[in-house]
PDB file of C-alpha atoms in Angstrom:
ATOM      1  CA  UNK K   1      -2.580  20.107  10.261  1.00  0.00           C
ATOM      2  CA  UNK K   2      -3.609  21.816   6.791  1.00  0.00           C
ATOM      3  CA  UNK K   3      -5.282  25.449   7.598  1.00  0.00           C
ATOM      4  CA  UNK K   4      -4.010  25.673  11.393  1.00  0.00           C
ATOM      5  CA  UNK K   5      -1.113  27.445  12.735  1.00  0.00           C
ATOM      6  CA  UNK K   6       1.868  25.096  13.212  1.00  0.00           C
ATOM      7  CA  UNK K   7       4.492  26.479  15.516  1.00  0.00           C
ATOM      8  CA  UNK K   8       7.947  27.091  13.731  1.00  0.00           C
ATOM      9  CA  UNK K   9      11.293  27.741  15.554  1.00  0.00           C
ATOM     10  CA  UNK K  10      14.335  29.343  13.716  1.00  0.00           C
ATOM     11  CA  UNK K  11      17.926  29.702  15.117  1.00  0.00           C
ATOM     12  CA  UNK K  12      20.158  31.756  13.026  1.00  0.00           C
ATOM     13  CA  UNK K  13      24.103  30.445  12.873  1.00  0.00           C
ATOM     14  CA  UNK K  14      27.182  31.055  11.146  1.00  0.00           C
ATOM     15  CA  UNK K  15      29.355  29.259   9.432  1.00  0.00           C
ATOM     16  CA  UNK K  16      30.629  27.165  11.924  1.00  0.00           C
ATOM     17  CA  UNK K  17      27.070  26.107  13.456  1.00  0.00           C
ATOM     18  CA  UNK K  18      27.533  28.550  16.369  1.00  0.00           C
ATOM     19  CA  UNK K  19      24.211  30.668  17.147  1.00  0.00           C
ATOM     20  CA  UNK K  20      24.321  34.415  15.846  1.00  0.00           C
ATOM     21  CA  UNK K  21      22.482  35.765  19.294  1.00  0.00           C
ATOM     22  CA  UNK K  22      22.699  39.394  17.813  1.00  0.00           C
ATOM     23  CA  UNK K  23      20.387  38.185  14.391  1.00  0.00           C
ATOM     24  CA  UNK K  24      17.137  40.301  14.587  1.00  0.00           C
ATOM     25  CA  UNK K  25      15.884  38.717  10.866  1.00  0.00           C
ATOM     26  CA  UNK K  26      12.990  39.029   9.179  1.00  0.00           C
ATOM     27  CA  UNK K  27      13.275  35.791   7.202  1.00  0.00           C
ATOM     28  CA  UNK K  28      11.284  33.800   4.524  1.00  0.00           C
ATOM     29  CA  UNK K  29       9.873  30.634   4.520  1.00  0.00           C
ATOM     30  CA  UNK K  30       8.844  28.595   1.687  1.00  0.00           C
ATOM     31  CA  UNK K  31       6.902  25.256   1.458  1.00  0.00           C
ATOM     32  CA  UNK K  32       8.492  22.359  -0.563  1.00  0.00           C
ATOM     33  CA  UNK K  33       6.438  23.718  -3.465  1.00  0.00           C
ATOM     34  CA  UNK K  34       7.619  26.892  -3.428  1.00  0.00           C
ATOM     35  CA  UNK K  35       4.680  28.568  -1.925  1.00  0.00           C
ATOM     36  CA  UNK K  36       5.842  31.845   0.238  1.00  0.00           C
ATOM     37  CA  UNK K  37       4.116  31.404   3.628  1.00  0.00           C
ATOM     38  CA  UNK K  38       3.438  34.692   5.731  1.00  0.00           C
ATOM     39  CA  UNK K  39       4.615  34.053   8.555  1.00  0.00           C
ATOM     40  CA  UNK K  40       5.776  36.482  11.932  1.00  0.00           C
ATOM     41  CA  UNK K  41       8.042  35.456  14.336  1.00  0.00           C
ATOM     42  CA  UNK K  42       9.650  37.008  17.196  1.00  0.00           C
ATOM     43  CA  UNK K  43      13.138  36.904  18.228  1.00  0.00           C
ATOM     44  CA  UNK K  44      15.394  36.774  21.363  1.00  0.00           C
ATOM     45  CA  UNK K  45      19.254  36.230  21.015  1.00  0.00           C
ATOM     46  CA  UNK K  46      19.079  35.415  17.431  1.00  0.00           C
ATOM     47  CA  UNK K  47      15.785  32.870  17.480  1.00  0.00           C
ATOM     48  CA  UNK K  48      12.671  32.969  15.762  1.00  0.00           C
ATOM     49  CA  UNK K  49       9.568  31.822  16.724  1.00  0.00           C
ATOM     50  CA  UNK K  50       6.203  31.632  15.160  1.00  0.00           C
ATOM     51  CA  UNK K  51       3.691  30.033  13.340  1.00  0.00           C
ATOM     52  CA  UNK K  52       3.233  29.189   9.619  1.00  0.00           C
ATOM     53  CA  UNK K  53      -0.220  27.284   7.673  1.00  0.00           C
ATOM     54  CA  UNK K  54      -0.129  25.212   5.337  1.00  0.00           C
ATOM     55  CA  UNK K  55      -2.805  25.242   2.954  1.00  0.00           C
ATOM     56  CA  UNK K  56      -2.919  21.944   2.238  1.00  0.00           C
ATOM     57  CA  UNK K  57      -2.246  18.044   3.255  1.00  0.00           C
ATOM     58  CA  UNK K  58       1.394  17.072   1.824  1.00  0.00           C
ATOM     59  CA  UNK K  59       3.534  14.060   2.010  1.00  0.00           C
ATOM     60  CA  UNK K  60       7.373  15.254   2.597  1.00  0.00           C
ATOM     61  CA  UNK K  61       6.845  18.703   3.575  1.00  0.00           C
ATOM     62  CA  UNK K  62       9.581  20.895   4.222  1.00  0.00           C
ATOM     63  CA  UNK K  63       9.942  24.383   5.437  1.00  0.00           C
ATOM     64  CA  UNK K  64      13.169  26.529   3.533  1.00  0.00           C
ATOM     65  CA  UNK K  65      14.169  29.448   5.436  1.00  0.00           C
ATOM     66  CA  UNK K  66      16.347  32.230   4.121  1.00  0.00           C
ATOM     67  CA  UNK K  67      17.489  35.590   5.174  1.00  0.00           C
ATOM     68  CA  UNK K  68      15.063  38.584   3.611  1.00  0.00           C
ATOM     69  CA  UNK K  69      17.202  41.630   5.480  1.00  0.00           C
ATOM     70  CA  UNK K  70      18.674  42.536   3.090  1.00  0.00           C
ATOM     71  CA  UNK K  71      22.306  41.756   5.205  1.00  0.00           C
ATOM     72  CA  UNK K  72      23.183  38.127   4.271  1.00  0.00           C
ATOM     73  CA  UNK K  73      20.762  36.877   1.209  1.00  0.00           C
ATOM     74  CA  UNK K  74      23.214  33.844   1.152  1.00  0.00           C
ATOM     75  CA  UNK K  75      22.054  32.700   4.791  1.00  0.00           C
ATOM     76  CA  UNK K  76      19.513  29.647   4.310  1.00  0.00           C
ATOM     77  CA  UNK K  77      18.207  26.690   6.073  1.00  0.00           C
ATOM     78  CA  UNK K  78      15.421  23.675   4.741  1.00  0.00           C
ATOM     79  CA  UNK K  79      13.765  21.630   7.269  1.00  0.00           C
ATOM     80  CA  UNK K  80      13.828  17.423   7.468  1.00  0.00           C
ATOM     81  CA  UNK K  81      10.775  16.100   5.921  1.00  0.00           C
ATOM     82  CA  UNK K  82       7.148  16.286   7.671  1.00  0.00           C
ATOM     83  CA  UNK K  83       3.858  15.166   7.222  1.00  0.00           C
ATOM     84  CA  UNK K  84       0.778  17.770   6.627  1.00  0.00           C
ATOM     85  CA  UNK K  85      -2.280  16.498   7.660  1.00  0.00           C
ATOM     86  CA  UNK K  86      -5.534  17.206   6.218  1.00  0.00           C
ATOM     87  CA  UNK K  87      -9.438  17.089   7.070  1.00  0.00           C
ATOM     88  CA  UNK K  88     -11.269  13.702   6.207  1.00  0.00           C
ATOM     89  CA  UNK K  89     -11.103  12.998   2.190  1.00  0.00           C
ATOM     90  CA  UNK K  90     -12.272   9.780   1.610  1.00  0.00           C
ATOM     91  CA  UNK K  91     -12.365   6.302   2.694  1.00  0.00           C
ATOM     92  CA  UNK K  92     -10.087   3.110   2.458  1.00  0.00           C
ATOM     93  CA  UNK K  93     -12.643  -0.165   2.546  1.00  0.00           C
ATOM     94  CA  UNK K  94     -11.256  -3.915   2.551  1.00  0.00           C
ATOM     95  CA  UNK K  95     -13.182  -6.206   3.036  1.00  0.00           C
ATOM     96  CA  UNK K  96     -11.774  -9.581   3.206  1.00  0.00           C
ATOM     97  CA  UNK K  97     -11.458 -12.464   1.950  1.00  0.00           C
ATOM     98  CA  UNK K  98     -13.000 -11.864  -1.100  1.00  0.00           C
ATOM     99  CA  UNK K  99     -14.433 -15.889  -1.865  1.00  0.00           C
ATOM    100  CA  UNK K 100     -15.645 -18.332   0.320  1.00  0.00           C
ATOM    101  CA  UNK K 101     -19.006 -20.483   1.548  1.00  0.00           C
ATOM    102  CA  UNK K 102     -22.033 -18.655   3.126  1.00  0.00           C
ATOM    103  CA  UNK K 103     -20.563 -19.721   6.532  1.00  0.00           C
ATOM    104  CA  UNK K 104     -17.506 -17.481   6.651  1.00  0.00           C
ATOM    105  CA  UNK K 105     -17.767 -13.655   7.740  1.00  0.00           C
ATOM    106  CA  UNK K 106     -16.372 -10.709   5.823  1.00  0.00           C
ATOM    107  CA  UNK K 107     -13.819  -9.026   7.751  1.00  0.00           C
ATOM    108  CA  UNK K 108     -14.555  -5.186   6.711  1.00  0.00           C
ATOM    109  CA  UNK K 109     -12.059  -2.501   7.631  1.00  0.00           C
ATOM    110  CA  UNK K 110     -12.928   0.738   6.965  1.00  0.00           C
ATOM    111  CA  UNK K 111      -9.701   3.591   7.252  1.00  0.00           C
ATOM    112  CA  UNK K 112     -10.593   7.846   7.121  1.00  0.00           C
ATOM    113  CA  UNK K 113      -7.977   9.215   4.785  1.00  0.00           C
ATOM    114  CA  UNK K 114      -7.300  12.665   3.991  1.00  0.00           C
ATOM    115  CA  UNK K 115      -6.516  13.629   0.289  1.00  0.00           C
ATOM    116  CA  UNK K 116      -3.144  12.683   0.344  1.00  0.00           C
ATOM    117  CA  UNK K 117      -3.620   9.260   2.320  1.00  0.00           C
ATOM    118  CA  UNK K 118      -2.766   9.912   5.283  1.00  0.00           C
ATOM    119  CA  UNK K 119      -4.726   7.948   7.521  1.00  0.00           C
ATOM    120  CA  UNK K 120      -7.075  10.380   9.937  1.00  0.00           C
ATOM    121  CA  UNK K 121      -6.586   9.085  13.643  1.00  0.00           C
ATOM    122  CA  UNK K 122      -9.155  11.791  15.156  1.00  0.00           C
ATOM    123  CA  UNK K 123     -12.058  10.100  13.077  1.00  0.00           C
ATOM    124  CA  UNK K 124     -14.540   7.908  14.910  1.00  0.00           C
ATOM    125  CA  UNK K 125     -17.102   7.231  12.705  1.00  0.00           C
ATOM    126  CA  UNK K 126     -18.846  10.471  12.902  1.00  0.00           C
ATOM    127  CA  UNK K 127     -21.924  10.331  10.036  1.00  0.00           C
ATOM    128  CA  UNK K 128     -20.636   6.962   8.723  1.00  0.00           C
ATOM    129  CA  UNK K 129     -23.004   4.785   6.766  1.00  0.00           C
ATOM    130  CA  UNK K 130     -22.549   1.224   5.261  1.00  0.00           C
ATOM    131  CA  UNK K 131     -24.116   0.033   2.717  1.00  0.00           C
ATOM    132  CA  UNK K 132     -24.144  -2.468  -0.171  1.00  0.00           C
ATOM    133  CA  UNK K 133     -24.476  -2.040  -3.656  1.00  0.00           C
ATOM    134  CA  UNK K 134     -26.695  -4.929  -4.698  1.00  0.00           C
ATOM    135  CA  UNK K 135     -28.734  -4.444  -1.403  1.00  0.00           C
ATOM    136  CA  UNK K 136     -28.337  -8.019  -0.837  1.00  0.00           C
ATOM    137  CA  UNK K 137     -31.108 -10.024   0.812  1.00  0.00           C
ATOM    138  CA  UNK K 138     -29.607 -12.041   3.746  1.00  0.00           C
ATOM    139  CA  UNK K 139     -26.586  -9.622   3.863  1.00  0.00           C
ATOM    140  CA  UNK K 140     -26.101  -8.238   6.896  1.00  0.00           C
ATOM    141  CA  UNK K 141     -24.033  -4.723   7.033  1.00  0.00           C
ATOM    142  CA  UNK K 142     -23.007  -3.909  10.428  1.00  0.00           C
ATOM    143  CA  UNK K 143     -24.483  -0.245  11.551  1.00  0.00           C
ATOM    144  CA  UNK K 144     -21.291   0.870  13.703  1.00  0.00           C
ATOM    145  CA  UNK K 145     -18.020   0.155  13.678  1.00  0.00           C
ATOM    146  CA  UNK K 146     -15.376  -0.781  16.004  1.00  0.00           C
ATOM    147  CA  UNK K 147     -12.747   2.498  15.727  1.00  0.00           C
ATOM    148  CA  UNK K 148      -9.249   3.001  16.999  1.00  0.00           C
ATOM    149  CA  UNK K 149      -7.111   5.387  15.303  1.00  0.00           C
ATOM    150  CA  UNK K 150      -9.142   6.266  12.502  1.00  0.00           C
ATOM    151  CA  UNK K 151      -9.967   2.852  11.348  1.00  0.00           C
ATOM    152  CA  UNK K 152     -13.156   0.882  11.969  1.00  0.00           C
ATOM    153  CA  UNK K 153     -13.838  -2.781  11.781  1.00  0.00           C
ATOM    154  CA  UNK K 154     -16.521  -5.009  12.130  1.00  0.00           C
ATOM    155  CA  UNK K 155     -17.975  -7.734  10.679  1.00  0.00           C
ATOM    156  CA  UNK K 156     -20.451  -8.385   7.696  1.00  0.00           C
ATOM    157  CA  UNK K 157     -22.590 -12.077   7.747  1.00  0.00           C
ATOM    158  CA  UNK K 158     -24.418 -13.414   4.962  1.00  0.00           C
ATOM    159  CA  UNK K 159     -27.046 -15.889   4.895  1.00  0.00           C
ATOM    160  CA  UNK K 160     -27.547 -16.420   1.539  1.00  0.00           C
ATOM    161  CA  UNK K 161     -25.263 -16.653  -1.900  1.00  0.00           C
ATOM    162  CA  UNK K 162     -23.959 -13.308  -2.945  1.00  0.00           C
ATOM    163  CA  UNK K 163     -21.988 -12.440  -6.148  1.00  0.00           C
ATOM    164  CA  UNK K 164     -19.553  -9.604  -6.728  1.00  0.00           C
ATOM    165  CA  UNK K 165     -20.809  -7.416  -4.115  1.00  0.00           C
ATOM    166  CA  UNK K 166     -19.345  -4.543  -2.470  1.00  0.00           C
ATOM    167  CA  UNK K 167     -19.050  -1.953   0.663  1.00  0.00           C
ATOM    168  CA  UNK K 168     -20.045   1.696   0.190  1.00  0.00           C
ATOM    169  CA  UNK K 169     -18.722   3.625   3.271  1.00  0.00           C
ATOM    170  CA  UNK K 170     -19.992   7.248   3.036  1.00  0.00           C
ATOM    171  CA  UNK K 171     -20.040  10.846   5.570  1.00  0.00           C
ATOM    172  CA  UNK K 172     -20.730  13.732   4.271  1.00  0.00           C
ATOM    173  CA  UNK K 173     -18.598  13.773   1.076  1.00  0.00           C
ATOM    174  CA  UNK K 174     -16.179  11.356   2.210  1.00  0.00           C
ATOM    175  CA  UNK K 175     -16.875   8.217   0.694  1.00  0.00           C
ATOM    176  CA  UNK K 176     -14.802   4.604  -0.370  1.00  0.00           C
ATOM    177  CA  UNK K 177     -15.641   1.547  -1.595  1.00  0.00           C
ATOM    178  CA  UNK K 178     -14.273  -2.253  -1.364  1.00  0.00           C
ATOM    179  CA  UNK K 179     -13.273  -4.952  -4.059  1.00  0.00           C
ATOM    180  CA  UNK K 180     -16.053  -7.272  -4.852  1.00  0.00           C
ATOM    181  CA  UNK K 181     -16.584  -9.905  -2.675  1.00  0.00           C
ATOM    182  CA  UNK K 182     -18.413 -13.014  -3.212  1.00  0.00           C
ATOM    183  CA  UNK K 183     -19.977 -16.271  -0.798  1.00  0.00           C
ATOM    184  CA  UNK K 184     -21.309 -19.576  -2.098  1.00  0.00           C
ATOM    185  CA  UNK K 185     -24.324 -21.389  -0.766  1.00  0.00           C
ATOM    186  CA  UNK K 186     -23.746 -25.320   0.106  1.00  0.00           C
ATOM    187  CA  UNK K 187     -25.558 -26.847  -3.102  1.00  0.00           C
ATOM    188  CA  UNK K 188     -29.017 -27.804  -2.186  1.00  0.00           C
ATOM    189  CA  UNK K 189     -30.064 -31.683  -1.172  1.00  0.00           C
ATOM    190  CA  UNK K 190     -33.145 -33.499  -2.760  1.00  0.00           C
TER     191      UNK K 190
END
């Protein structure tokens, strides 16, 4: 995750793939951005270990690794792509489908994102609140959601026409809305 320690291990080999047990390093690592990241790690029979933060959430992180000794500047290493997670961002609202009578519920799903996307599974809801934009008479917001994973659902009912509404999800400074939605009253009988 974005600001914490994550735990880095680094095994220095030759040529041939074979482990260099007598390597003592220190080493550099840099982020797929080219940021330096301070990092100390300790080493028995040529392996490193540590921790390194990342500052921020990223898509297709990697971690490059190269020799800073002095000895071998031509000894490097990158990483396969990772995910950095981040802290809650904003919020992903559908809610769905967009047209149809009075009689059918809106199927809201609500999804805690950090700033690059990725969806935030630890999130249950904490300091969420729904709301419309047109305040709606006869629409009926839920108060709580149903969460798993870092996305809510739940259902919204309506009892009267509505027009090009939407869902404001909001906590703290994390906040998303949905597409308009709409639902038609049966014409009236005389």
């Amino acid at each position: 995750n974005a600001g914490a320690p994550t735990g880095v291990r680094v095994t220095a080999l030759d040529s041939a793939n074979h482990d260099v047990a007598s390597y003592p390093g220190p080493v550099e690592f840099r982020d797929a951005d080219g940021n330096t990241l301070a990092a100390a790690l300790t080493w028995i029979g040529g392996v490193g270990t540590g921790t390194v933060t990342f500052a921020s959430p990223r898509t297709n992180q990697t971690l490059e690794v190269a020799d800073s000794s002095g000895v071998n500047y031509a000894a490097f290493g990158i990483s396969p792509a990772f995910e950095v997670y981040g802290p809650l961002d904003h919020f992903s609202v559908v809610a769905t489908p967009a047209t149809g009578p009075l009689v059918l519920p809106i199927l809201l799903s609500v999804t805690a994102r950090d700033a690059v996307g990725h969806v935030v599974v630890g999130y249950s809801g904490a300091g969420l609140t729904l709301s419309d934009s047109q305040h709606a008479p006869g629409l009926f917001v839920p108060s709580r959601l149903i969460w798993w994973h870092g996305v809510g659902i739940g259902v919204v009912l309506a009892t009267r026409g509505v027009q090009n509404d939407t869902i404001l999800a909001r906590s703290g400074a994390a906040s998303g809305t949905s597409g308009l939605f709409s639902r038609t009253a049966p014409p009236s009988r005389r």
